Amino acid sequence: MAYFGTNGVRGRFNELTPELAQRLAQQIGIYLKKSGAKGKSGKIILARDCRLTGEVLSSSVAAGLASVGCDVVDLGVASSPTAEFMIKKLGACGCVMITASHNPPEWNAIKVVDSNGVAVSRERGGEIEKTGIKLAPWDGIGKITRYELAGREHMDVIKSLVDVEGIRKRRPKIVLDCGNGTASVIAPGLFKELGCEIISLNAHLDGRFPGRPSEPSEANVKELLIAVRTMKADAGIAWDADGDRVIFVDEKGGYVIGDRVFALSVLWRLVSCKGDVVTTVATSKAVEDVAAKNGCKVRYTAIGAPALCEEMARKPAAIGGEEVGGVIWPQLSMAKDGLMTGAMLAQALCEKPLSAWLKDIPLYYNVKLKIEADAKGRKEIMSRVLAFAKKSKLDYITLDGVRVNMKDAWVIVRPSGTEDYVRVFAEARSEGDAKKLASEYEKVARG
Ligand code: MG
């Protein structure tokens, strides 16, 4: 059976057991050492989020890696962007993170990132699972060392990339909702050092996530929306459990979805650095609009972090990101870095309020619907939609499903990889237009 999914190996504790973690770690270690750039050490970064199963799984992974001759640099509990930032910094041949990101606390996962900072896809995961295990000789076993400075070093580099002087002068008041996840390790310290006035919510590590579920959806961050309004703060920021994704809250207590967080980030980045924007085919047209306004273009990829960083590694880009509020700042690393995204917000607040920034981002509405279909049905639907796009001479992309671009709208029809349905997702400048577009393509899909 295949263990690697779209981004790592995920499971509950009775599925992702310590035994499995150790065996996979042996294969991962051999794979990373083999594929690591020449001249790199056999060093592998290891980090975990604060889930209750994290320490046991991390110990198994450390044992697995060392047993095949990899030196393990264990960061302990650290955010994913902190861990991924350390790959280049320490010249490691990769990084293994024990984190189930935004999933509920009983879940955990092993994520693998290579020496170039590129997350390992399902396909490369398949190669890892085929790797034969050969133990190191007794005197060739790797060392396992603790490294305590990663958070500090990550904070320092973020501080070097924003205008700390300016932020200190303006002193924006920001409410930080760390969701009891790994953002708790550095976010309060980072924003204090940046010169912000901060109020922290759920800012202690707790693998049960008692404060709120770790997905920073609007329903889950109600407390933050109220806090920003009642405390008259300039903004709010909420992270998921491993700190790579963020959402913002404007000074009126309005929730800013991930798509718009990414569009804002693109706007901020392109001011100082012109270049391509890389994003997935599920991202709002607002991003393309912002890029075009700055004379830059968007390169699309399939959905998921591995496809995104593979494309950024293939050809340079100014910025990359996903529709769910994960933004890659390549001047820092190839990780989605929610801490950096938050720091960029602090800097932007020195110029004008967040609600004013949001006026620069075109507003789109979207409608999602599902069509039930088995594997054969999904294939038929996709070929009908593709034939329609071809026949009608539409502007379409087939990287992941079929995305059709129109002047002020787009629609994607995409089969689920694991479940019995096809998704139709439409975006337009009004809710009515989005609904019309979705039902038009539902009809095309049903034939
Ligand atoms: Mg995450």
PDB file of C-alpha atoms and ligand atoms in Angstrom, residues 80-81 99-103 111 214 239-245 322 336, ligand 1:
ATOM      1  CA  SER A  80       7.272  24.482   9.576  1.00  0.00           C
ATOM      2  CA  PRO A  81       8.679  27.681   8.023  1.00  0.00           C
ATOM      3  CA  THR A  99       3.010  17.935  11.674  1.00  0.00           C
ATOM      4  CA  ALA A 100      -0.549  17.504  10.494  1.00  0.00           C
ATOM      5  CA  SER A 101      -0.818  21.249   9.811  1.00  0.00           C
ATOM      6  CA  HIS A 102      -4.426  22.416  10.313  1.00  0.00           C
ATOM      7  CA  ASN A 103      -5.906  18.956  10.979  1.00  0.00           C
ATOM      8  CA  LYS A 111       6.346  15.787   5.679  1.00  0.00           C
ATOM      9  CA  SER A 214      -6.254  24.823  14.226  1.00  0.00           C
ATOM     10  CA  TRP A 239      -2.002  30.925  12.054  1.00  0.00           C
ATOM     11  CA  ASP A 240      -2.700  27.246  11.521  1.00  0.00           C
ATOM     12  CA  ALA A 241      -0.972  24.726  13.826  1.00  0.00           C
ATOM     13  CA  ASP A 242       2.365  24.622  11.994  1.00  0.00           C
ATOM     14  CA  GLY A 243       2.564  28.345  11.226  1.00  0.00           C
ATOM     15  CA  ASP A 244       2.782  28.236   7.453  1.00  0.00           C
ATOM     16  CA  ARG A 245      -0.683  29.598   6.673  1.00  0.00           C
ATOM     17  CA  GLU A 322      -1.833  29.062  -2.440  1.00  0.00           C
ATOM     18  CA  LYS A 336       5.039  28.896   2.965  1.00  0.00           C
TER      19      LYS A 336
HETATM   20 MG    MG B   1      -0.017  24.337   7.686  1.00  0.00          MG
END
